[in-house]
Structure formats: structure tokens, C-alpha cells
Short mmCIF file of C-alpha atoms in Angstrom, two decimals:
data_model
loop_
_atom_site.label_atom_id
_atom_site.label_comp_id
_atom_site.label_asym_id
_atom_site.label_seq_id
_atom_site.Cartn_x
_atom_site.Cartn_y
_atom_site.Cartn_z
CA UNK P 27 10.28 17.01 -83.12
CA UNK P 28 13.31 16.72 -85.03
CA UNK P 29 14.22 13.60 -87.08
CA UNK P 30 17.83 13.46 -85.07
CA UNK P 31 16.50 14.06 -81.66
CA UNK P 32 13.58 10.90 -82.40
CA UNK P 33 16.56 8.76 -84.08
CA UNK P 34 18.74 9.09 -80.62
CA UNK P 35 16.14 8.73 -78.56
CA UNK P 36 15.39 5.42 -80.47
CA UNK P 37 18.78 4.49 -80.32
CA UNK P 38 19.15 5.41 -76.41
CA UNK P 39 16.33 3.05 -75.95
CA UNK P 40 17.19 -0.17 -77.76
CA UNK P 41 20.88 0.45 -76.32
CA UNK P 42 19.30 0.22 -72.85
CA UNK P 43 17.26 -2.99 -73.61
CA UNK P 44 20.44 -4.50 -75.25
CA UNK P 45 22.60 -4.06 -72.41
CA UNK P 46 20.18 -5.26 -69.63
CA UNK P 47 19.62 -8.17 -71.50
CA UNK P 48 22.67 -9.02 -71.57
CA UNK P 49 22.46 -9.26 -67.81
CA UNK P 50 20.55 -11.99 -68.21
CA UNK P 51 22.65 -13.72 -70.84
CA UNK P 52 25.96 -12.94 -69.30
CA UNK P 53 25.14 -14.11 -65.92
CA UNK P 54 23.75 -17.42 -67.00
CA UNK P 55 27.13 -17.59 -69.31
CA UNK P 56 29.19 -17.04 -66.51
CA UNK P 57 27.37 -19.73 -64.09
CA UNK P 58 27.44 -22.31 -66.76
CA UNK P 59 31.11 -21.87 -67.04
CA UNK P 60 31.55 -22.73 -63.42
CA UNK P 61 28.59 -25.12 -62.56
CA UNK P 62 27.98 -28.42 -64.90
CA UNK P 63 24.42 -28.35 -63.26
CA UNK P 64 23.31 -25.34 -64.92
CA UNK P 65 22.72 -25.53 -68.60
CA UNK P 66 22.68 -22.00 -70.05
CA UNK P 67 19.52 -21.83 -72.77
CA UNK P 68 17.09 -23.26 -69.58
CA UNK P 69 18.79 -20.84 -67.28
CA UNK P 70 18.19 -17.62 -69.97
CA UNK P 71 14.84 -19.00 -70.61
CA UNK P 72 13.51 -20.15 -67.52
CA UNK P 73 14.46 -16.98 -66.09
CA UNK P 74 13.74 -14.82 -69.04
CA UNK P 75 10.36 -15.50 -68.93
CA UNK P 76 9.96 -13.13 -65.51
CA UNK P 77 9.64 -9.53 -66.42
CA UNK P 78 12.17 -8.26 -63.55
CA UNK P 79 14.65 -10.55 -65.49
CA UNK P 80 14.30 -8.38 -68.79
CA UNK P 81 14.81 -5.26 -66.61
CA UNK P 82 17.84 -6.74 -64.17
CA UNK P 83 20.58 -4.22 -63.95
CA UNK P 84 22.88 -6.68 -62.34
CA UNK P 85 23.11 -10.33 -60.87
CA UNK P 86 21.91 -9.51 -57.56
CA UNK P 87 18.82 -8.36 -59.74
CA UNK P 88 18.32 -12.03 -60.77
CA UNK P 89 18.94 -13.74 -57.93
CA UNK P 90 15.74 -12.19 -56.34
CA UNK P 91 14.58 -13.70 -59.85
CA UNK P 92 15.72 -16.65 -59.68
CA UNK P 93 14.22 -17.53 -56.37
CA UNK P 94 11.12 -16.17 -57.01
CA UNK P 95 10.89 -18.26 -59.61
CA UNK P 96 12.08 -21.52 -57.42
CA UNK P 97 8.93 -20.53 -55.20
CA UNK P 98 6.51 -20.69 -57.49
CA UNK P 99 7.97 -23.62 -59.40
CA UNK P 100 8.10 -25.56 -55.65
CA UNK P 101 4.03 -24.31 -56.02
CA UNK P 102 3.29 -25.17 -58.91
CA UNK P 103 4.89 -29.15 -58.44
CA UNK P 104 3.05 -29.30 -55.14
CA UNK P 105 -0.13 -28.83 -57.01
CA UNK P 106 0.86 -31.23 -58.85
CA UNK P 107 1.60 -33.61 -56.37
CA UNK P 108 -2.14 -32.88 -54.85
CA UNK P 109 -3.77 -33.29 -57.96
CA UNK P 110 -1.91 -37.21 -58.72
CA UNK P 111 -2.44 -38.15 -55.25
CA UNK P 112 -6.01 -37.29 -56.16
CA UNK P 113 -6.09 -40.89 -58.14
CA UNK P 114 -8.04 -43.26 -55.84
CA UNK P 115 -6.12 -46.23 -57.95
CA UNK P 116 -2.31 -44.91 -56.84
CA UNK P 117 -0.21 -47.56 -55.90
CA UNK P 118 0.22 -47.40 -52.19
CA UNK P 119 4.04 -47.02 -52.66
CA UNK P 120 4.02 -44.57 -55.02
CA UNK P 121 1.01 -42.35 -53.04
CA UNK P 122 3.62 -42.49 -49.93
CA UNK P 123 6.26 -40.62 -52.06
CA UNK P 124 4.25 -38.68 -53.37
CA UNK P 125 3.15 -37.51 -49.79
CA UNK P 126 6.68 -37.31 -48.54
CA UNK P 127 7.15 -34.97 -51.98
CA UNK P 128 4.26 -33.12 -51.04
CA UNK P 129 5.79 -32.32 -47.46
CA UNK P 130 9.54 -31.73 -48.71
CA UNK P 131 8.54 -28.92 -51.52
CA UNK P 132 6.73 -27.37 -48.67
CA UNK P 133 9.39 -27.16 -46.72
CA UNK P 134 11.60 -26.21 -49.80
CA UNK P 135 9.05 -23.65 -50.28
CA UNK P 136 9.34 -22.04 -46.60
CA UNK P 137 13.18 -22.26 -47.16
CA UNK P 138 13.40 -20.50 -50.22
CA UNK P 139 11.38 -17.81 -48.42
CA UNK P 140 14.22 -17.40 -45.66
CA UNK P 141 17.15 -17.67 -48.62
CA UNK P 142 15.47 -14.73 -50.36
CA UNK P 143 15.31 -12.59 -46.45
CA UNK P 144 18.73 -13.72 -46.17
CA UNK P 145 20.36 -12.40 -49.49
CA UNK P 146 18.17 -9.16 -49.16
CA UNK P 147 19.76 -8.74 -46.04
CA UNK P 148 23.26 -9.49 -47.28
CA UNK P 149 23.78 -12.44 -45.13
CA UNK P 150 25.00 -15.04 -48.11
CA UNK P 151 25.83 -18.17 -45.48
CA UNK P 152 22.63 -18.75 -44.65
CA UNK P 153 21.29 -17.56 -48.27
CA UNK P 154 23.45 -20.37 -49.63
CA UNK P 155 22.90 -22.76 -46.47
CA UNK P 156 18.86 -22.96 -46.56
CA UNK P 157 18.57 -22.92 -50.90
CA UNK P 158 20.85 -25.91 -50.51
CA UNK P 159 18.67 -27.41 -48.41
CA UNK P 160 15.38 -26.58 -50.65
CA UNK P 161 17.77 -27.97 -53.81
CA UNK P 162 17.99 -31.57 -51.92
CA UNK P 163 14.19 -31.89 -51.29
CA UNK P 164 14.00 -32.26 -55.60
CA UNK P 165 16.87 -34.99 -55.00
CA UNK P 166 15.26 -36.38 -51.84
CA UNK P 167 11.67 -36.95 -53.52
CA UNK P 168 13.03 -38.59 -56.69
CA UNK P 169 16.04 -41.09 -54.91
CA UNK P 170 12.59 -42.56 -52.97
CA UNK P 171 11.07 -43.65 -56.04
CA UNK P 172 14.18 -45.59 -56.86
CA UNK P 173 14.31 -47.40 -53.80
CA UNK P 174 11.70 -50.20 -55.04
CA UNK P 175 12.26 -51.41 -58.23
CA UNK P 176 10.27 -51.13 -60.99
CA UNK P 177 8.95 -47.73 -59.38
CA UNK P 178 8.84 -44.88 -61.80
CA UNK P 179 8.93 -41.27 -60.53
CA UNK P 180 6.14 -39.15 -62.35
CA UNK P 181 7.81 -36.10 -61.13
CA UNK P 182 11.65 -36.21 -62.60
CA UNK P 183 11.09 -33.22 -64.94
CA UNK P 184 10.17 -30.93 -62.08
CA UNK P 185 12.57 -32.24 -59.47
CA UNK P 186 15.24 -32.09 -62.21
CA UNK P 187 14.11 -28.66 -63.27
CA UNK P 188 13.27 -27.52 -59.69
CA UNK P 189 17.16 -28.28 -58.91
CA UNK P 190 18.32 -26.56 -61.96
CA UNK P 191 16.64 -23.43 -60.42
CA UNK P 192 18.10 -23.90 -57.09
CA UNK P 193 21.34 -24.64 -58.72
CA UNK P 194 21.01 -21.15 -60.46
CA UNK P 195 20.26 -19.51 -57.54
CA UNK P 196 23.22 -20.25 -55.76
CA UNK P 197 25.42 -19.49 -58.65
CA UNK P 198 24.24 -16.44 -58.78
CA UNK P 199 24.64 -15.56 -55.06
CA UNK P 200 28.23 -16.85 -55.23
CA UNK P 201 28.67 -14.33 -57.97
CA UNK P 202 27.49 -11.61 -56.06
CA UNK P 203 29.89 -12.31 -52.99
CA UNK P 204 32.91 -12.53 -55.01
#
């Protein structure tokens, strides 16, 4: 094969990765610009870490990505939340929350589920209406740890994160109406 035809080939392909990259990169620019709840470097990375991120051709792209990736983060913190209420020594208060946790990132679960039908099917109200509603549960289960003092929640990083995620995914909708 000639040396020219390999060498634009070459060039063809890293042009393509470059510019859906930038998908990524733009789109979590542009959402930090508008949103002080997302913070752009865990929005690229987060996000950046799902294969169907690197090959996104657009933001619609990432909001599938973006939920997907609230879903299994709402999974992976209600394991979580089984495994610590697996302590036979929990404090009584704190094994409450933690059930009520365990029940709300179910439900945020099941309602990131019906976001994702509703965006695939265009319908953006109810996209944005039942993601809200999954964001709050991460809200919900730490404010209850706060209510008796001296409590400590030993799930802020994930509700933080797991509202950060939410709080992506609705930027990103809201781009994709406008």
C-alpha cells in the first residue's frame, strides 16, 4: 500500500477519535457553564470511563450515557447499603437510614429506568420530571442522617456523586431540547 494512502488513513482515524471526544469534553464544558452542580473533570471522567461515551457523536449520545451510568451507580450504592446494614453492631438510628436509603435508590433506580424510555421516546417533561425525582432520593438519604446530631452519614460520597450524575443528566437533556 502506498506510504500516502496509510498516512491519510492514519490521519482520517485520529481526526475521528479527536472530534468525538470532544463530544464528551464539550458537552460537559457547556453544562458546567450553566449548572454550578456539575463540576467538569468528574463529569468528563465519570462519564469517560463508559465506552459509548468515547464513541458519542452528539449529546443525546451521552445522555443515554449518563443515565446508564446513574443506574448502575444507584446499584452499586445499594449494595453498599446491603452490605453495612450487614453489621449486627449498627446503631439502630443509623440501620433505619440506611433502610430508608436502601428503599429510595431503588426507587431512584426504577425512575431512572422510565427517564431513559422517556428521552428515547422524545418526551423530555417527564425525562426531566422522574431524573429529578431519582436526584432527590441522594438528597433525601443524606438530610436523614443530619436530623440527630452527632449522626454521621457513611454514604455522602455516593449521594453527592450519585446527584452529580443526575445533575448531568438533566443538563444534558436540556441541551438536547434547546
Amino acid at each position: 500500500m502506498d506510504n500516502s494512502l496509510v498516512s491519510s488513513i492514519v490521519f482520517f482515524c485520529i481526526l475521528v477519535v479527536s472530534v468525538r471526544s470532544d463530544v464528551l469534553s464539550d458537552s460537559c464544558g457547556e453544562a458546567a457553564k450553566h449548572d454550578p452542580n456539575i463540576n467538569f473533570d468528574f463529569c468528563v471522567s465519570t462519564l469517560g470511563g463508559n465506552p459509548k461515551a468515547k464513541s458519542a457523536t452528539g449529546v443525546a449520545d451521552l445522555v443515554k450515557v449518563a443515565i446508564e451510568t446513574a443506574i448502575s451507580n444507584s446499584n452499586s450504592i445499594g449494595s453498599l447499603i446491603t452490605k453495612l446494614l450487614s453489621n449486627k453492631g449498627l446503631d439502630p438510628y443509623v440501620r433505619s437510614c440506611l433502610q430508608d436509603c436502601s428503599e429510595l435508590y431503588s426507587d431512584a433506580g426504577s425512575s431512572l429506568a422510565k427517564g431513559e424510555k422517556a428521552f428515547e421516546g422524545k418526551d423530555y417533561g417527564t425525562a426531566n420530571s422522574v431524573i429529578s425525582a431519582a436526584m432527590d432520593s441522594s438528597s433525601t438519604c443524606e438530610d436523614q442522617f443530619k436530623e440527630k446530631k452527632g449522626v454521621v452519614s457513611p454514604l455522602t460520597k455516593e449521594n453527592n456523586n450519585f446527584f452529580r450524575l443526575n445533575a448531568i443528566s438533566l443538563a444534558f437533556i436540556n441541551m438536547v431540547q434547546k
